[in-house]
Short mmCIF file of the C-alpha atoms (twelve columns), coordinates in Angstrom:
data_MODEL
# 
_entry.id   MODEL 
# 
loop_
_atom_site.group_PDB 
_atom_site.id 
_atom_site.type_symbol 
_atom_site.label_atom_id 
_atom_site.label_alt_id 
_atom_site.label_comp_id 
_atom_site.label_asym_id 
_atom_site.label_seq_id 
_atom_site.Cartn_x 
_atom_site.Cartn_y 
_atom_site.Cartn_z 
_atom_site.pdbx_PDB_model_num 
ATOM 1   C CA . UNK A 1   145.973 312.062 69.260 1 
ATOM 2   C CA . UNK A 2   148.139 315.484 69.254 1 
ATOM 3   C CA . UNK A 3   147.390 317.234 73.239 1 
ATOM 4   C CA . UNK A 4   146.314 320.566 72.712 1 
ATOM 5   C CA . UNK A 5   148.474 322.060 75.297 1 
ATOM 6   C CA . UNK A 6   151.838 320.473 73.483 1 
ATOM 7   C CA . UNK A 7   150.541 322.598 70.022 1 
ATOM 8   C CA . UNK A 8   150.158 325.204 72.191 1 
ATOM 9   C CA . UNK A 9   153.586 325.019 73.994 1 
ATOM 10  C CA . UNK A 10  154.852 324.773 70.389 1 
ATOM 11  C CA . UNK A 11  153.070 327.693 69.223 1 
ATOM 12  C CA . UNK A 12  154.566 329.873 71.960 1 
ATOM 13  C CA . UNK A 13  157.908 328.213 71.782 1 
ATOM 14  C CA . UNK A 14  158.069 329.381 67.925 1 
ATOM 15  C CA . UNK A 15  156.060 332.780 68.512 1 
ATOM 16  C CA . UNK A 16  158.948 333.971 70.870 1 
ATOM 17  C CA . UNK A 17  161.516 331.495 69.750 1 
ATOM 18  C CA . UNK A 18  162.713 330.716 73.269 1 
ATOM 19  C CA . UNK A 19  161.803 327.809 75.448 1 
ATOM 20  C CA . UNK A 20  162.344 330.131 78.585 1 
ATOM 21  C CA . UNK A 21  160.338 332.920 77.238 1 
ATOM 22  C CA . UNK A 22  157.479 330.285 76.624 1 
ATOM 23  C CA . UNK A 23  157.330 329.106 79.925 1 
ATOM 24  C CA . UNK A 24  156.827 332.071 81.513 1 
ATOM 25  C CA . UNK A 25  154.186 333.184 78.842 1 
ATOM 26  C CA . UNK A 26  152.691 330.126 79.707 1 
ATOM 27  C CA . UNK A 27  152.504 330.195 83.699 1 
ATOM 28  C CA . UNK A 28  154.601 327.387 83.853 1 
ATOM 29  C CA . UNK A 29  157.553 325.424 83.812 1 
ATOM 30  C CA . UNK A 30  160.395 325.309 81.704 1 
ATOM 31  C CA . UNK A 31  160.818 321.958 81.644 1 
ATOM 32  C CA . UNK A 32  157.196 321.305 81.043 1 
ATOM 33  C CA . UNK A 33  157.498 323.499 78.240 1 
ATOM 34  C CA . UNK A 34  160.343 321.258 77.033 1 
ATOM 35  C CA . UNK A 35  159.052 317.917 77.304 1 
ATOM 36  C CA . UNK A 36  155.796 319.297 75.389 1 
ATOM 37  C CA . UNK A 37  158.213 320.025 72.605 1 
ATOM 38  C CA . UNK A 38  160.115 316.634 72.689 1 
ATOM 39  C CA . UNK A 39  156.393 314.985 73.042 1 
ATOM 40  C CA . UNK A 40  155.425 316.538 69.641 1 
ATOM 41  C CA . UNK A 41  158.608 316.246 67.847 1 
ATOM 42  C CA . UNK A 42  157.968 312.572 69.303 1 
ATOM 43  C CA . UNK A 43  154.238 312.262 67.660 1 
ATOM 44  C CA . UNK A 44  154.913 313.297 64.317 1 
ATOM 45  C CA . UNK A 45  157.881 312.061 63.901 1 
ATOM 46  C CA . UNK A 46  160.310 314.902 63.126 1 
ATOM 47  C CA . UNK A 47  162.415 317.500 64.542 1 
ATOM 48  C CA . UNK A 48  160.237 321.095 64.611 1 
ATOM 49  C CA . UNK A 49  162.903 323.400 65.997 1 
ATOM 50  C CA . UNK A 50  166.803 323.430 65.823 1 
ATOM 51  C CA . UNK A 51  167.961 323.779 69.024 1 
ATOM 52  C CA . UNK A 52  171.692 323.068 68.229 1 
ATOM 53  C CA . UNK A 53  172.673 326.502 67.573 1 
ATOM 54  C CA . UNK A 54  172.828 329.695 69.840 1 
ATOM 55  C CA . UNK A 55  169.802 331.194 68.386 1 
ATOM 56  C CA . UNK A 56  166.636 328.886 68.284 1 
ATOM 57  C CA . UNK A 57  165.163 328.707 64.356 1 
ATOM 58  C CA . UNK A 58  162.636 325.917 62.960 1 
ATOM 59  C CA . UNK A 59  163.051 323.151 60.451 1 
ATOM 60  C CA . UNK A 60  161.649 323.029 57.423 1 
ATOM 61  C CA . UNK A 61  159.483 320.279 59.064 1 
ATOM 62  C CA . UNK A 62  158.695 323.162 61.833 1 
ATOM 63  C CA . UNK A 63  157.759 325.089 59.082 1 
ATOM 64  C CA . UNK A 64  155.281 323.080 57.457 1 
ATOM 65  C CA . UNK A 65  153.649 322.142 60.773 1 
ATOM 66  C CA . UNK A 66  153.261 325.656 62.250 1 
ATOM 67  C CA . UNK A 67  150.164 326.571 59.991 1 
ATOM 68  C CA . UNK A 68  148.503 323.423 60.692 1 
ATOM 69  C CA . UNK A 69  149.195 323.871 64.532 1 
ATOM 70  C CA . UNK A 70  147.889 327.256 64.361 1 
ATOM 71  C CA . UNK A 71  144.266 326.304 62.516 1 
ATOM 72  C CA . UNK A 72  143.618 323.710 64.834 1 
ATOM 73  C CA . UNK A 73  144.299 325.642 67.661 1 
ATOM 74  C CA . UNK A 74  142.214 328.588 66.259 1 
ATOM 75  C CA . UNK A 75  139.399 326.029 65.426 1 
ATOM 76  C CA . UNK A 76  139.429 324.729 68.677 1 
ATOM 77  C CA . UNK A 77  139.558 328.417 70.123 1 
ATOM 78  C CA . UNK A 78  136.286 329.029 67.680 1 
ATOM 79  C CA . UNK A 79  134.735 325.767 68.616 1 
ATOM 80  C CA . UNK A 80  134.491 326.670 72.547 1 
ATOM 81  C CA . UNK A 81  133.385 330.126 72.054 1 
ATOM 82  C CA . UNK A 82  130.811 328.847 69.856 1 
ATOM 83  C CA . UNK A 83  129.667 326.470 72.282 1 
ATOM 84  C CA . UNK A 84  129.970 328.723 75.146 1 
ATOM 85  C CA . UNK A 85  127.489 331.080 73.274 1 
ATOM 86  C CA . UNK A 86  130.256 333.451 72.640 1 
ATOM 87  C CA . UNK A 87  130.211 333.537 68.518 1 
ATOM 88  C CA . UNK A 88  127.604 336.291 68.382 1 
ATOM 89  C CA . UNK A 89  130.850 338.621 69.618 1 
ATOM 90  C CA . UNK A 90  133.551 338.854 67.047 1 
ATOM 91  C CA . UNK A 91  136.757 338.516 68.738 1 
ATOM 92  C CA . UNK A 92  140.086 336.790 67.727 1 
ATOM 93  C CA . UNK A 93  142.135 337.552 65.052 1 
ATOM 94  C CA . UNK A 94  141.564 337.759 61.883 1 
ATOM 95  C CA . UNK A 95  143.748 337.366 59.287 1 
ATOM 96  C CA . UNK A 96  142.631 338.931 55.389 1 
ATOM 97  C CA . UNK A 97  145.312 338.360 52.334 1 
ATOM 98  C CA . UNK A 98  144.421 340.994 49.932 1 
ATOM 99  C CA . UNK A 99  146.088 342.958 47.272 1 
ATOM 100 C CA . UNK A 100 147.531 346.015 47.521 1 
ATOM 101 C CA . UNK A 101 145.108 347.962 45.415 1 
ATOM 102 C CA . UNK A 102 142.200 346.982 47.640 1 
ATOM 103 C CA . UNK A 103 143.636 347.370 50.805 1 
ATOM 104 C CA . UNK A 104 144.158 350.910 49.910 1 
ATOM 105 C CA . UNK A 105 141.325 352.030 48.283 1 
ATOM 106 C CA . UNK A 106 138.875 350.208 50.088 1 
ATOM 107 C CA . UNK A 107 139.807 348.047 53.378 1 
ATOM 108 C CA . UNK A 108 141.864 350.673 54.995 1 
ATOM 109 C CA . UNK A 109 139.561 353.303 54.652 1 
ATOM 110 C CA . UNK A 110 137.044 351.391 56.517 1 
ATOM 111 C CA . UNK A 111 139.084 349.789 59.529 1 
ATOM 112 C CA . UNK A 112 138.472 353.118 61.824 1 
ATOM 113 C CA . UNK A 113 134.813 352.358 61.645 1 
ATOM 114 C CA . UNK A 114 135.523 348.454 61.700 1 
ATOM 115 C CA . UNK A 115 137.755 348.341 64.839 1 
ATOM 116 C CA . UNK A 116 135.406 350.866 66.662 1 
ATOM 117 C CA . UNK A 117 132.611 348.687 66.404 1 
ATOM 118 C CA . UNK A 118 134.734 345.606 67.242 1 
ATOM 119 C CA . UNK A 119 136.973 346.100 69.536 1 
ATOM 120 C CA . UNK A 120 138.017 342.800 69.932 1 
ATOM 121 C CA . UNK A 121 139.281 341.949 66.601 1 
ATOM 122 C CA . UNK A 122 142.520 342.228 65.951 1 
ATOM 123 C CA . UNK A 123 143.168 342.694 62.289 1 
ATOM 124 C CA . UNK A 124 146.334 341.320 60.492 1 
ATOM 125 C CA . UNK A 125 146.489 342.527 56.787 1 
ATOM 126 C CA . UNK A 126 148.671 340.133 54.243 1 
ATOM 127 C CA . UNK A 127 149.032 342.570 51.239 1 
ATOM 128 C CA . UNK A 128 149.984 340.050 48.598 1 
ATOM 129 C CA . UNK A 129 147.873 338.817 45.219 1 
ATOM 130 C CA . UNK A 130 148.908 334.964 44.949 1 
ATOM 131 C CA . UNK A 131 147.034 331.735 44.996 1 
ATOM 132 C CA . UNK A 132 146.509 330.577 49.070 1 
ATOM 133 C CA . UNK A 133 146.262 327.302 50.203 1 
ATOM 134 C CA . UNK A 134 143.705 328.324 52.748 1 
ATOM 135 C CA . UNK A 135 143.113 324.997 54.631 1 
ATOM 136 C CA . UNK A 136 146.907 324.944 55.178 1 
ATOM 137 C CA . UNK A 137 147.874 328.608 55.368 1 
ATOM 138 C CA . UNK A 138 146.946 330.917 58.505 1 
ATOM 139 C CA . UNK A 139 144.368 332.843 56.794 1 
ATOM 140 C CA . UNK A 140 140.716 333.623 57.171 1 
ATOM 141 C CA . UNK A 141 139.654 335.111 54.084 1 
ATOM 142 C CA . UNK A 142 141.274 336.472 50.555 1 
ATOM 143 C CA . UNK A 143 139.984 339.310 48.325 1 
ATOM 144 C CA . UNK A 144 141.275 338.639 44.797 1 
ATOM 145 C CA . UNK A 145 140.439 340.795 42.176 1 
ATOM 146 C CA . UNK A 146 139.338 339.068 38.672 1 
ATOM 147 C CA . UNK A 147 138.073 335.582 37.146 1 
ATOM 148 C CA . UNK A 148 138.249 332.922 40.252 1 
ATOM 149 C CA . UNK A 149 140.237 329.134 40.080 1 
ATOM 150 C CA . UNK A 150 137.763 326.645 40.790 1 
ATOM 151 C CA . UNK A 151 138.048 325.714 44.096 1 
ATOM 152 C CA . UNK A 152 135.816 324.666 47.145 1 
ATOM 153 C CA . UNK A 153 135.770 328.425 48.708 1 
ATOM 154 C CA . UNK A 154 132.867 330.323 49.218 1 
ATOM 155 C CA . UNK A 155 133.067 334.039 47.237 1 
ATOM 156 C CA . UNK A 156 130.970 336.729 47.924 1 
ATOM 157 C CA . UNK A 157 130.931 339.142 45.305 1 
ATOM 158 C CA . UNK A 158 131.842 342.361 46.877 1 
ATOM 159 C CA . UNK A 159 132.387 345.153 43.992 1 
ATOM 160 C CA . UNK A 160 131.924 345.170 39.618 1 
ATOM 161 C CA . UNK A 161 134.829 347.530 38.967 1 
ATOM 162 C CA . UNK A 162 134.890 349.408 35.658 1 
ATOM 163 C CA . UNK A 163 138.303 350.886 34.140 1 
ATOM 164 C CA . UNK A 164 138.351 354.600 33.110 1 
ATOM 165 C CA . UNK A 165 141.244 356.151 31.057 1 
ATOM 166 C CA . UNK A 166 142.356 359.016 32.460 1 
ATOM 167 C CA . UNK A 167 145.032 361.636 32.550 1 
ATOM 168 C CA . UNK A 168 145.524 364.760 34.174 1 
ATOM 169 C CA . UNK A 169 144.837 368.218 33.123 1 
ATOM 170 C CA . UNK A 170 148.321 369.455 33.474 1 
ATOM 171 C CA . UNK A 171 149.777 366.090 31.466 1 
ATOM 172 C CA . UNK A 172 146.835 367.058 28.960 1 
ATOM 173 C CA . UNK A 173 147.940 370.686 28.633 1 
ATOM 174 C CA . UNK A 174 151.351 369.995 27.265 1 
ATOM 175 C CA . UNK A 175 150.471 366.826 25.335 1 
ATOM 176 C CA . UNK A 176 146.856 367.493 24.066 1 
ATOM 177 C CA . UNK A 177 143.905 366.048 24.500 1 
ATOM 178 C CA . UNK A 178 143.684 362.751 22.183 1 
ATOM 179 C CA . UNK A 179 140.345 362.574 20.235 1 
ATOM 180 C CA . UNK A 180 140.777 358.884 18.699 1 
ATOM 181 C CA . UNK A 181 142.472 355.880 19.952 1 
ATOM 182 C CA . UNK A 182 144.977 356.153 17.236 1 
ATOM 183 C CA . UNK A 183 145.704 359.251 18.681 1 
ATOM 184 C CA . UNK A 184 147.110 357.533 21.303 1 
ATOM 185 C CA . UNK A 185 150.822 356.712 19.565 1 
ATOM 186 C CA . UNK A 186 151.636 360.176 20.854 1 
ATOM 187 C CA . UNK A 187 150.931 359.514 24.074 1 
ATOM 188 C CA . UNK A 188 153.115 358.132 27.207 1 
ATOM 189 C CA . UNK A 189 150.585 354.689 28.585 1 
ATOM 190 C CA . UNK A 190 150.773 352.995 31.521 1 
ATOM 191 C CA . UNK A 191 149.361 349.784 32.183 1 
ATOM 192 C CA . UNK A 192 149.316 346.698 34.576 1 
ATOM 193 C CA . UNK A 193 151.468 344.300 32.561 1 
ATOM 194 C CA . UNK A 194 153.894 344.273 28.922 1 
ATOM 195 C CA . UNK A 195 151.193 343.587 26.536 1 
ATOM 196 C CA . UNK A 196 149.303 345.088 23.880 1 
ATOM 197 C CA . UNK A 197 146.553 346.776 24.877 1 
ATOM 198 C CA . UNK A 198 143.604 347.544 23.205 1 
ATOM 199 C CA . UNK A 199 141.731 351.153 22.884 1 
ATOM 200 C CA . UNK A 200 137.920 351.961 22.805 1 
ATOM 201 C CA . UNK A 201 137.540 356.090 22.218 1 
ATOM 202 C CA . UNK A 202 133.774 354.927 21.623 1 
ATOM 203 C CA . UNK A 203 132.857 355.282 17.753 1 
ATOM 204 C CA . UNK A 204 131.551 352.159 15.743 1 
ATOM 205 C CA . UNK A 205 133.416 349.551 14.234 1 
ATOM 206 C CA . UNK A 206 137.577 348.901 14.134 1 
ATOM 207 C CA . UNK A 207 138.008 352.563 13.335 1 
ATOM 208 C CA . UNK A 208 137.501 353.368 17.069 1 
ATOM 209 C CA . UNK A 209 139.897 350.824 18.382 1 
ATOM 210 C CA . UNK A 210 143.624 351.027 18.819 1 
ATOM 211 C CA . UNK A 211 146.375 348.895 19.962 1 
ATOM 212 C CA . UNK A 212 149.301 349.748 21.670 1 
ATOM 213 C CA . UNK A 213 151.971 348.532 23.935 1 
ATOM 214 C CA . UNK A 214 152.416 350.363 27.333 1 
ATOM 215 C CA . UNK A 215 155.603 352.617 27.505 1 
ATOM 216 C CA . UNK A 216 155.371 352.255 31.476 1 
ATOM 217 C CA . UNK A 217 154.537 349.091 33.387 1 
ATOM 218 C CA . UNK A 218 153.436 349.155 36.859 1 
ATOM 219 C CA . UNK A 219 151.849 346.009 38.098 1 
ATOM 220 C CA . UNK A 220 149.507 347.559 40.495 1 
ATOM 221 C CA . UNK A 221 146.940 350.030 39.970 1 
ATOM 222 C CA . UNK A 222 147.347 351.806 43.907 1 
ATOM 223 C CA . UNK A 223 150.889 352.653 42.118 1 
ATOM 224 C CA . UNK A 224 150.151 353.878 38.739 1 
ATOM 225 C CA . UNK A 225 147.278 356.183 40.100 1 
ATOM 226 C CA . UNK A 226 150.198 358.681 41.748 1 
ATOM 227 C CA . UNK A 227 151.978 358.448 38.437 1 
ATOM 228 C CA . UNK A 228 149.326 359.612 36.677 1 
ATOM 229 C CA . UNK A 229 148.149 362.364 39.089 1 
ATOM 230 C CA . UNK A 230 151.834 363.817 38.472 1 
ATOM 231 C CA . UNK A 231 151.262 364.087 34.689 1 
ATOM 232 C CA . UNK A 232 153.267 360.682 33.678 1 
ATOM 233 C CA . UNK A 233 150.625 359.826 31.297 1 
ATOM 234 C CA . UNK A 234 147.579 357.726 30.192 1 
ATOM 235 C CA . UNK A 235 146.180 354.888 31.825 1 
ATOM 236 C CA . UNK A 236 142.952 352.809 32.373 1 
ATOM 237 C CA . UNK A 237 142.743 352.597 36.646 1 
ATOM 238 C CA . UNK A 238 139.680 351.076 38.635 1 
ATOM 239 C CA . UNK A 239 136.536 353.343 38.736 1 
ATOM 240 C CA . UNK A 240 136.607 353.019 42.816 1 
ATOM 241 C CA . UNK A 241 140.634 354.052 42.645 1 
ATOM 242 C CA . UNK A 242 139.697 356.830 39.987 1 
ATOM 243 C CA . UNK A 243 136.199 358.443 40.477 1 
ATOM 244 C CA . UNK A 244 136.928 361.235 43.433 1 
ATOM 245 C CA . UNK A 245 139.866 362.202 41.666 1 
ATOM 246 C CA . UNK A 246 137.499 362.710 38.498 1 
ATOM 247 C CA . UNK A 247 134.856 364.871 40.640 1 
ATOM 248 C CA . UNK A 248 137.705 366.682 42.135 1 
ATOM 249 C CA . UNK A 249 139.088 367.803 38.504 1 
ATOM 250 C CA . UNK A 250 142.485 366.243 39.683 1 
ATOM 251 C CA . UNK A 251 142.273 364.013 36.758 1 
ATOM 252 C CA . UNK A 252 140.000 363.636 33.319 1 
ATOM 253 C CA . UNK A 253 138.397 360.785 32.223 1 
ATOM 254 C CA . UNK A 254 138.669 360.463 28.311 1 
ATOM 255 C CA . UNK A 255 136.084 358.519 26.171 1 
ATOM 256 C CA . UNK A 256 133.320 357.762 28.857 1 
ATOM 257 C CA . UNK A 257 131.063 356.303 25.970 1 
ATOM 258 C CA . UNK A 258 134.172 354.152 24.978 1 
ATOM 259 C CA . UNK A 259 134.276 350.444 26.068 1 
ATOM 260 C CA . UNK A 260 135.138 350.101 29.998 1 
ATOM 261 C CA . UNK A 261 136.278 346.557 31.066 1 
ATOM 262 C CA . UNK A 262 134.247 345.319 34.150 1 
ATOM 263 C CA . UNK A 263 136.572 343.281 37.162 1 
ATOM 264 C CA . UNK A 264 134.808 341.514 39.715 1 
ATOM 265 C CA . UNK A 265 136.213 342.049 43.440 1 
ATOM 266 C CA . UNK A 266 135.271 338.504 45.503 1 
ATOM 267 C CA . UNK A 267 135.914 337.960 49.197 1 
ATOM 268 C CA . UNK A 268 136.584 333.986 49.353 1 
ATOM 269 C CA . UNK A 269 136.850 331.982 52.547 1 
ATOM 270 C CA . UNK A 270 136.139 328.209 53.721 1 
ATOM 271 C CA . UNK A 271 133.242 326.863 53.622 1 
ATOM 272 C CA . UNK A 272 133.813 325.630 57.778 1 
ATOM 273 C CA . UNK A 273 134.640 329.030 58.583 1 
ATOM 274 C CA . UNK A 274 131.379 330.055 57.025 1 
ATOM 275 C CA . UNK A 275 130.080 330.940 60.527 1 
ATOM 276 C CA . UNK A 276 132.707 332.396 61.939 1 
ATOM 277 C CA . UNK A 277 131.096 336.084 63.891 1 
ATOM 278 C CA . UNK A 278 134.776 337.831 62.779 1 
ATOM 279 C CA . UNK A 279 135.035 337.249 59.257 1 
ATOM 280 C CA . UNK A 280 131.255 337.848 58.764 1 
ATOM 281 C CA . UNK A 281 130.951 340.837 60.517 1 
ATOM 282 C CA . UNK A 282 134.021 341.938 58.469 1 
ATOM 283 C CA . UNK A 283 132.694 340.920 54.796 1 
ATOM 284 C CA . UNK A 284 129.534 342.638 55.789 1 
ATOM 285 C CA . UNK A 285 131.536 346.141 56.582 1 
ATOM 286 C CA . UNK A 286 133.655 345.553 53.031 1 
ATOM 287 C CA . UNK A 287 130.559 344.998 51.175 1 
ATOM 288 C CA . UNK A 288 129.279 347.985 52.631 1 
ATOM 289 C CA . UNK A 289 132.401 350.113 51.954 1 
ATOM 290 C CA . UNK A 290 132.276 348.817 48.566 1 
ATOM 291 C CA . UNK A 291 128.527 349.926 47.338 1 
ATOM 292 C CA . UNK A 292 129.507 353.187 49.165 1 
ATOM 293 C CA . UNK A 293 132.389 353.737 46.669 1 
ATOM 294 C CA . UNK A 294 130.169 352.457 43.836 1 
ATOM 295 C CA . UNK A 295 127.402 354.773 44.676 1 
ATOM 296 C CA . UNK A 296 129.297 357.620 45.163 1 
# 
């Protein structure tokens, strides 16, 4: 059995990457602090940290360990506030992998309000879009836009984004205002990804569809949404990225009785950490921030 205050020795250790630092983070001694270490490298049987050279760094073995050491302490940190009665006040930190996209247009917006109301969580944003082992990576919850893997993670459907193809006025003055998709091979389009992509302007049958390969690609929409506010061109962007900009007359959405392709935004996160007061109290203020952009 692993002693908790070895992990946490090692945590330390690697969080300030000096032995000496640790200890006195710790309250106590250095060499306390050290035989923790050697105890653990001891247990599981490999070397965590390289202590050969001048400037501490961990193993690949340290590496793969440090996640796991930081759950389990984190569960056990959950576990005794739980059982102390102190889950009902969301503290800790908690740590959200999201893509860029929606941690523009939709968490950061919200975090004034958020971190007002909870003072005591600490918020760590991982802006990235790839699959997360979330039983072995230090993460709380994901927001992933799109179909979901199968997996044993809970979602909560947050948002049913729409795409709208829009330009702006100015890009539209010089080019002209396309009236059909096949209008389109005039145009400059930006998309997501080097593909074909397929046009709706709205009428019946093939007549109103168009294919065409983007002559920009930009792989998220956060970043093609400037572009097009400068008068780069044509693309299809998120309806919560797009729809102020529409009100505002900043940009013009062509075709609204065309076909729109619907995206569904999910907040995922373990099914043990279905309890936890942090990451509910935070899915509850996303899912509010999202129904506010969808009704406004």
């Amino acid at each position: 059995m692993m002693d908790l205050a070895d992990l946490r020795a090692f945590v330390r250790i690697t969080d300030l990457m000096s032995v000496s630092a640790a200890a006195r983070a710790l309250g106590l001694p250095k060499s306390g602090v050290s035989r923790a270490l050697a105890r653990l490298e001891q247990q599981v049987g490999a070397v965590l940290l390289d202590r050969s050279t001048r400037h501490m760094r961990l193993t690949d073995a340290g590496t793969l360990f440090r996640p796991h050491a930081l759950r389990i302490l984190a569960d056990v940190d959950e576990a005794g506030a739980a059982l102390e009665g102190l889950a009902a006040v969301p503290s800790g930190t908690l740590r959200i992998s999201l893509p860029f996209t929606i941690a523009s247009a939709l968490v950061a917006p919200m975090l004034p309000r958020f971190m007002a109301a909870y003072p005591q969580v600490r918020v760590d944003l991982k802006i990235e879009d790839r699959i997360i082992d979330m039983p072995a990576e230090l993460v709380d919850m994901v927001v992933r836009v799109g179909p979901l893997a199968d997996s044993d993670l809970i979602a909560k459907r947050l948002l049913t984004s729409q795409t709208w193809l829009c330009a702006s006025p100015d890009y539209l003055a010089v080019r002209g205002t396309p009236l059909r998709a096949t209008d389109l091979h005039a145009h400059t389009l930006l998309d997501y990804a080097d593909r074909p992509v397929a046009y709706h302007d709205g009428a019946a049958g093939p007549a109103g569809i168009a294919e065409f390969h983007p002559h920009a690609v930009i792989s998220d929409a956060a970043a093609i949404l400037p572009a097009v506010l400068g008068g780069c061109g044509i693309a299809r962007l998120p309806d919560f990225l797009v729809k102020a900009p529409v009100e505002e007359g900043r940009l013009v959405r062509l075709w609204p009785a065309g076909r729109t392709h619907e995206v569904a935004i999910h907040a995922l996160y373990p099914s043990h950490r279905a309890l936890s007061a942090k990451v509910r109290v935070f899915i509850d203020a996303l899912a509010e921030a999202a129904k506010n952009h969808a009704d406004g």
